[in-house]
PDB file of C-alpha atoms in Angstrom:
ATOM      1  CA  GLN K   9      64.845 -42.920-125.344  1.00  0.00           C
ATOM      2  CA  VAL K  10      67.255 -43.614-122.436  1.00  0.00           C
ATOM      3  CA  GLN K  11      67.198 -40.710-119.916  1.00  0.00           C
ATOM      4  CA  LEU K  12      69.226 -40.015-116.709  1.00  0.00           C
ATOM      5  CA  VAL K  13      68.026 -37.297-114.392  1.00  0.00           C
ATOM      6  CA  GLU K  14      70.194 -36.560-111.397  1.00  0.00           C
ATOM      7  CA  SER K  15      68.973 -34.837-108.149  1.00  0.00           C
ATOM      8  CA  GLY K  16      69.912 -34.235-104.341  1.00  0.00           C
ATOM      9  CA  GLY K  17      73.092 -32.368-104.550  1.00  0.00           C
ATOM     10  CA  GLY K  18      73.997 -29.026-102.806  1.00  0.00           C
ATOM     11  CA  SER K  19      76.250 -27.568-100.156  1.00  0.00           C
ATOM     12  CA  ALA K  20      77.127 -29.428 -97.192  1.00  0.00           C
ATOM     13  CA  GLN K  21      79.878 -29.021 -94.322  1.00  0.00           C
ATOM     14  CA  SER K  22      82.683 -31.433 -93.811  1.00  0.00           C
ATOM     15  CA  GLY K  23      81.309 -34.504 -91.956  1.00  0.00           C
ATOM     16  CA  GLY K  24      77.805 -33.849 -93.443  1.00  0.00           C
ATOM     17  CA  SER K  25      75.610 -36.296 -95.693  1.00  0.00           C
ATOM     18  CA  PHE K  26      73.707 -36.025 -98.992  1.00  0.00           C
ATOM     19  CA  ARG K  27      71.620 -38.728-100.986  1.00  0.00           C
ATOM     20  CA  LEU K  28      71.927 -38.097-104.697  1.00  0.00           C
ATOM     21  CA  SER K  29      69.225 -39.783-106.788  1.00  0.00           C
ATOM     22  CA  CYS K  30      69.233 -40.983-110.565  1.00  0.00           C
ATOM     23  CA  ALA K  31      65.820 -41.316-111.998  1.00  0.00           C
ATOM     24  CA  ALA K  32      66.304 -43.746-115.135  1.00  0.00           C
ATOM     25  CA  SER K  33      63.616 -43.703-118.254  1.00  0.00           C
ATOM     26  CA  GLY K  34      63.586 -45.777-121.272  1.00  0.00           C
ATOM     27  CA  PHE K  35      65.133 -48.672-119.774  1.00  0.00           C
ATOM     28  CA  ASN K  36      65.209 -50.874-116.552  1.00  0.00           C
ATOM     29  CA  VAL K  37      68.142 -50.007-114.083  1.00  0.00           C
ATOM     30  CA  ASN K  38      68.214 -53.633-113.195  1.00  0.00           C
ATOM     31  CA  ASP K  39      69.238 -54.688-116.711  1.00  0.00           C
ATOM     32  CA  TYR K  40      71.990 -52.417-117.005  1.00  0.00           C
ATOM     33  CA  TRP K  41      75.543 -51.568-115.536  1.00  0.00           C
ATOM     34  CA  MET K  42      74.960 -48.568-113.263  1.00  0.00           C
ATOM     35  CA  GLY K  43      77.354 -46.132-111.892  1.00  0.00           C
ATOM     36  CA  TRP K  44      78.138 -42.993-110.161  1.00  0.00           C
ATOM     37  CA  PHE K  45      81.231 -40.875-111.388  1.00  0.00           C
ATOM     38  CA  ARG K  46      82.466 -37.453-110.232  1.00  0.00           C
ATOM     39  CA  GLN K  47      84.412 -34.734-111.737  1.00  0.00           C
ATOM     40  CA  ALA K  48      86.072 -31.819-109.995  1.00  0.00           C
ATOM     41  CA  PRO K  49      87.404 -28.764-111.679  1.00  0.00           C
ATOM     42  CA  GLY K  50      90.577 -29.380-113.514  1.00  0.00           C
ATOM     43  CA  LYS K  51      90.188 -33.422-113.132  1.00  0.00           C
ATOM     44  CA  GLY K  52      89.285 -36.423-115.185  1.00  0.00           C
ATOM     45  CA  ARG K  53      86.125 -38.140-114.326  1.00  0.00           C
ATOM     46  CA  GLU K  54      86.339 -40.423-111.577  1.00  0.00           C
ATOM     47  CA  GLY K  55      84.354 -43.580-110.879  1.00  0.00           C
ATOM     48  CA  VAL K  56      82.830 -43.516-107.301  1.00  0.00           C
ATOM     49  CA  ALA K  57      80.334 -46.365-107.126  1.00  0.00           C
ATOM     50  CA  THR K  58      78.873 -48.828-109.471  1.00  0.00           C
ATOM     51  CA  ILE K  59      76.115 -51.616-109.621  1.00  0.00           C
ATOM     52  CA  ASP K  60      75.938 -54.428-111.820  1.00  0.00           C
ATOM     53  CA  PRO K  61      72.695 -56.075-113.299  1.00  0.00           C
ATOM     54  CA  ASP K  62      72.988 -58.896-110.652  1.00  0.00           C
ATOM     55  CA  GLY K  63      72.859 -56.248-107.787  1.00  0.00           C
ATOM     56  CA  ASN K  64      76.695 -56.542-106.747  1.00  0.00           C
ATOM     57  CA  THR K  65      77.864 -53.191-105.625  1.00  0.00           C
ATOM     58  CA  TYR K  66      81.340 -51.602-106.117  1.00  0.00           C
ATOM     59  CA  LEU K  67      83.017 -49.135-104.286  1.00  0.00           C
ATOM     60  CA  ALA K  68      85.881 -47.001-105.106  1.00  0.00           C
ATOM     61  CA  ASP K  69      88.738 -46.947-102.340  1.00  0.00           C
ATOM     62  CA  SER K  70      87.693 -42.953-101.869  1.00  0.00           C
ATOM     63  CA  ALA K  71      84.329 -43.967-101.119  1.00  0.00           C
ATOM     64  CA  LYS K  72      84.712 -47.241 -99.110  1.00  0.00           C
ATOM     65  CA  GLY K  73      83.194 -46.760 -95.648  1.00  0.00           C
ATOM     66  CA  ARG K  74      81.531 -43.635 -96.493  1.00  0.00           C
ATOM     67  CA  PHE K  75      79.335 -43.968 -99.384  1.00  0.00           C
ATOM     68  CA  THR K  76      76.715 -46.627-100.199  1.00  0.00           C
ATOM     69  CA  ILE K  77      75.228 -47.225-103.922  1.00  0.00           C
ATOM     70  CA  SER K  78      71.872 -48.868-104.077  1.00  0.00           C
ATOM     71  CA  GLN K  79      68.753 -48.928-106.574  1.00  0.00           C
ATOM     72  CA  ASP K  80      64.959 -49.176-106.064  1.00  0.00           C
ATOM     73  CA  ASN K  81      63.847 -51.094-109.325  1.00  0.00           C
ATOM     74  CA  ALA K  82      60.220 -50.292-108.384  1.00  0.00           C
ATOM     75  CA  LYS K  83      61.192 -46.753-108.918  1.00  0.00           C
ATOM     76  CA  ASN K  84      63.578 -47.526-111.497  1.00  0.00           C
ATOM     77  CA  THR K  85      66.383 -45.068-109.591  1.00  0.00           C
ATOM     78  CA  MET K  86      69.589 -45.366-108.206  1.00  0.00           C
ATOM     79  CA  TYR K  87      70.872 -43.694-105.389  1.00  0.00           C
ATOM     80  CA  LEU K  88      74.240 -42.784-103.546  1.00  0.00           C
ATOM     81  CA  GLN K  89      74.422 -42.089-100.012  1.00  0.00           C
ATOM     82  CA  MET K  90      77.346 -40.131 -99.044  1.00  0.00           C
ATOM     83  CA  ASN K  91      78.261 -39.613 -95.611  1.00  0.00           C
ATOM     84  CA  SER K  92      81.377 -38.280 -93.493  1.00  0.00           C
ATOM     85  CA  LEU K  93      81.798 -35.946 -96.780  1.00  0.00           C
ATOM     86  CA  ARG K  94      85.221 -34.322 -97.144  1.00  0.00           C
ATOM     87  CA  PRO K  95      86.233 -31.209 -99.079  1.00  0.00           C
ATOM     88  CA  GLU K  96      87.647 -33.279-101.678  1.00  0.00           C
ATOM     89  CA  ASP K  97      84.528 -35.126-102.337  1.00  0.00           C
ATOM     90  CA  ALA K  98      83.139 -31.328-103.926  1.00  0.00           C
ATOM     91  CA  ALA K  99      82.534 -32.078-107.376  1.00  0.00           C
ATOM     92  CA  VAL K 100      79.992 -32.438-110.234  1.00  0.00           C
ATOM     93  CA  TYR K 101      78.391 -36.037-109.626  1.00  0.00           C
ATOM     94  CA  TYR K 102      77.171 -38.088-112.720  1.00  0.00           C
ATOM     95  CA  CYS K 103      75.279 -41.116-113.128  1.00  0.00           C
ATOM     96  CA  ALA K 104      75.840 -43.199-115.772  1.00  0.00           C
ATOM     97  CA  ALA K 105      74.281 -46.573-117.698  1.00  0.00           C
ATOM     98  CA  SER K 106      75.818 -49.211-119.707  1.00  0.00           C
ATOM     99  CA  TRP K 107      74.386 -52.160-121.722  1.00  0.00           C
ATOM    100  CA  ASP K 108      77.763 -53.527-122.166  1.00  0.00           C
ATOM    101  CA  ASP K 109      79.377 -55.592-119.784  1.00  0.00           C
ATOM    102  CA  CYS K 110      81.540 -53.272-117.568  1.00  0.00           C
ATOM    103  CA  SER K 111      83.077 -55.914-115.270  1.00  0.00           C
ATOM    104  CA  ALA K 112      86.601 -55.530-116.541  1.00  0.00           C
ATOM    105  CA  SER K 113      86.369 -51.622-116.863  1.00  0.00           C
ATOM    106  CA  ARG K 114      83.861 -50.786-114.371  1.00  0.00           C
ATOM    107  CA  TRP K 115      85.792 -47.428-113.502  1.00  0.00           C
ATOM    108  CA  SER K 116      86.424 -46.400-116.912  1.00  0.00           C
ATOM    109  CA  ALA K 117      83.655 -43.877-117.925  1.00  0.00           C
ATOM    110  CA  GLY K 118      84.225 -45.030-121.597  1.00  0.00           C
ATOM    111  CA  CYS K 119      82.367 -48.080-120.674  1.00  0.00           C
ATOM    112  CA  TYR K 120      79.042 -46.080-120.198  1.00  0.00           C
ATOM    113  CA  ARG K 121      77.128 -44.885-122.731  1.00  0.00           C
ATOM    114  CA  TYR K 122      74.450 -42.895-121.367  1.00  0.00           C
ATOM    115  CA  TRP K 123      74.823 -39.918-118.837  1.00  0.00           C
ATOM    116  CA  GLY K 124      72.896 -37.465-116.928  1.00  0.00           C
ATOM    117  CA  GLN K 125      73.500 -33.847-116.755  1.00  0.00           C
ATOM    118  CA  GLY K 126      75.297 -33.847-113.379  1.00  0.00           C
ATOM    119  CA  THR K 127      74.320 -32.536-109.919  1.00  0.00           C
ATOM    120  CA  GLN K 128      76.849 -30.242-107.986  1.00  0.00           C
ATOM    121  CA  VAL K 129      78.202 -31.441-104.564  1.00  0.00           C
ATOM    122  CA  THR K 130      80.010 -28.659-102.668  1.00  0.00           C
ATOM    123  CA  VAL K 131      81.832 -29.373 -99.257  1.00  0.00           C
ATOM    124  CA  SER K 132      83.245 -26.735 -97.045  1.00  0.00           C
ATOM    125  CA  SER K 133      85.733 -27.600 -94.242  1.00  0.00           C
TER     126      SER K 133
END
Protein backbone atom coordinates (compact mmCIF):
# COMPACT_ATOMS: atom_id res chain seq x y z
CA GLN A 1 0.00 0.00 0.00
CA VAL A 2 1.44 3.34 -1.07
CA GLN A 3 1.62 5.89 1.70
CA LEU A 4 3.17 9.35 1.95
CA VAL A 5 3.56 11.14 5.27
CA GLU A 6 4.76 14.75 5.43
CA SER A 7 6.34 16.39 8.44
CA GLY A 8 8.36 19.48 9.30
CA GLY A 9 5.89 22.31 8.87
CA GLY A 10 5.18 25.04 11.40
CA SER A 11 5.41 28.80 11.84
CA ALA A 12 8.31 31.03 10.92
CA GLN A 13 9.06 34.66 10.25
CA SER A 14 10.03 36.05 6.88
CA GLY A 15 13.56 35.04 6.03
CA GLY A 16 13.31 31.86 8.06
CA SER A 17 13.79 28.27 6.96
CA PHE A 18 12.06 24.92 7.11
CA ARG A 19 12.91 21.45 5.97
CA LEU A 20 9.90 19.38 5.03
CA SER A 21 10.12 15.61 4.90
CA CYS A 22 8.00 13.11 3.01
CA ALA A 23 8.38 9.55 4.21
CA ALA A 24 7.23 7.02 1.64
CA SER A 25 6.16 3.43 2.10
CA GLY A 26 4.89 0.77 -0.26
CA PHE A 27 7.19 1.84 -3.09
CA ASN A 28 10.69 3.15 -3.75
CA VAL A 29 10.91 6.91 -4.18
CA ASN A 30 13.65 6.58 -6.79
CA ASP A 31 11.28 4.63 -9.05
CA TYR A 32 8.62 7.33 -9.13
CA TRP A 33 8.18 10.94 -10.12
CA MET A 34 8.04 12.78 -6.81
CA GLY A 35 6.90 16.30 -6.14
CA TRP A 36 6.05 19.01 -3.66
CA PHE A 37 2.90 21.03 -4.17
CA ARG A 38 1.31 23.71 -2.04
CA GLN A 39 -2.14 25.16 -1.64
CA ALA A 40 -2.94 28.48 -0.03
CA PRO A 41 -6.48 29.36 1.10
CA GLY A 42 -8.68 30.16 -1.87
CA LYS A 43 -6.05 29.11 -4.41
CA GLY A 44 -5.38 26.06 -6.51
CA ARG A 45 -2.70 23.48 -5.86
CA GLU A 46 0.63 24.79 -7.14
CA GLY A 47 3.69 22.75 -8.03
CA VAL A 48 6.82 23.85 -6.19
CA ALA A 49 9.51 21.26 -6.89
CA THR A 50 9.78 17.86 -8.50
CA ILE A 51 12.34 15.12 -8.89
CA ASP A 52 12.27 12.44 -11.56
CA PRO A 53 13.33 8.78 -11.31
CA ASP A 54 16.76 9.71 -12.72
CA GLY A 55 17.28 12.17 -9.88
CA ASN A 56 16.86 15.29 -12.00
CA THR A 57 15.32 18.12 -10.01
CA TYR A 58 13.03 20.90 -11.14
CA LEU A 59 11.98 24.05 -9.31
CA ALA A 60 9.11 26.38 -10.01
CA ASP A 61 10.11 29.98 -10.65
CA SER A 62 8.78 30.95 -7.22
CA ALA A 63 11.17 28.45 -5.62
CA LYS A 64 14.36 29.01 -7.59
CA GLY A 65 17.25 30.28 -5.52
CA ARG A 66 15.44 29.57 -2.25
CA PHE A 67 14.19 25.96 -2.19
CA THR A 68 15.96 22.67 -2.75
CA ILE A 69 14.36 19.30 -3.39
CA SER A 70 16.23 16.12 -2.58
CA GLN A 71 15.66 12.54 -1.61
CA ASP A 72 17.42 9.91 0.44
CA ASN A 73 16.85 6.57 -1.22
CA ALA A 74 18.16 4.64 1.79
CA LYS A 75 15.53 6.31 3.98
CA ASN A 76 12.94 6.31 1.20
CA THR A 77 12.27 9.93 2.02
CA MET A 78 11.99 13.13 -0.01
CA TYR A 79 12.84 16.55 1.37
CA LEU A 80 12.12 20.18 0.62
CA GLN A 81 14.57 22.65 2.11
CA MET A 82 12.97 26.08 2.13
CA ASN A 83 15.11 29.13 2.85
CA SER A 84 14.44 32.87 2.73
CA LEU A 85 10.76 32.27 3.37
CA ARG A 86 8.24 34.90 2.34
CA PRO A 87 4.66 35.44 3.51
CA GLU A 88 3.45 34.24 0.10
CA ASP A 89 5.06 30.85 0.80
CA ALA A 90 2.44 30.20 3.49
CA ALA A 91 0.31 27.22 2.47
CA VAL A 92 -0.39 23.59 3.11
CA TYR A 93 2.45 21.66 1.51
CA TYR A 94 1.78 18.24 0.01
CA CYS A 95 4.11 15.60 -1.29
CA ALA A 96 3.02 13.57 -4.27
CA ALA A 97 4.14 10.56 -6.25
CA SER A 98 3.45 9.23 -9.71
CA TRP A 99 4.30 5.99 -11.45
CA ASP A 100 3.51 7.73 -14.74
CA ASP A 101 5.97 9.83 -16.71
CA CYS A 102 5.29 13.41 -15.64
CA SER A 103 8.02 15.00 -17.75
CA ALA A 104 5.46 16.85 -19.87
CA SER A 105 3.20 17.76 -16.98
CA ARG A 106 5.40 17.89 -13.93
CA TRP A 107 3.54 20.92 -12.53
CA SER A 108 0.13 19.39 -13.02
CA ALA A 109 -1.37 17.90 -9.87
CA GLY A 110 -3.35 15.56 -12.11
CA CYS A 111 -0.21 13.66 -13.10
CA TYR A 112 0.37 12.54 -9.50
CA ARG A 113 -1.74 9.70 -8.19
CA TYR A 114 -0.57 9.46 -4.61
CA TRP A 115 -0.69 12.27 -2.07
CA GLY A 116 0.23 12.87 1.53
CA GLN A 117 -2.07 14.50 4.04
CA GLY A 118 -0.24 17.84 3.93
CA THR A 119 1.70 19.91 6.41
CA GLN A 120 0.97 23.55 7.22
CA VAL A 121 3.61 26.22 6.72
CA THR A 122 2.88 29.66 8.13
CA VAL A 123 5.13 32.66 7.45
CA SER A 124 4.66 35.98 9.19
CA SER A 125 6.09 39.25 7.96
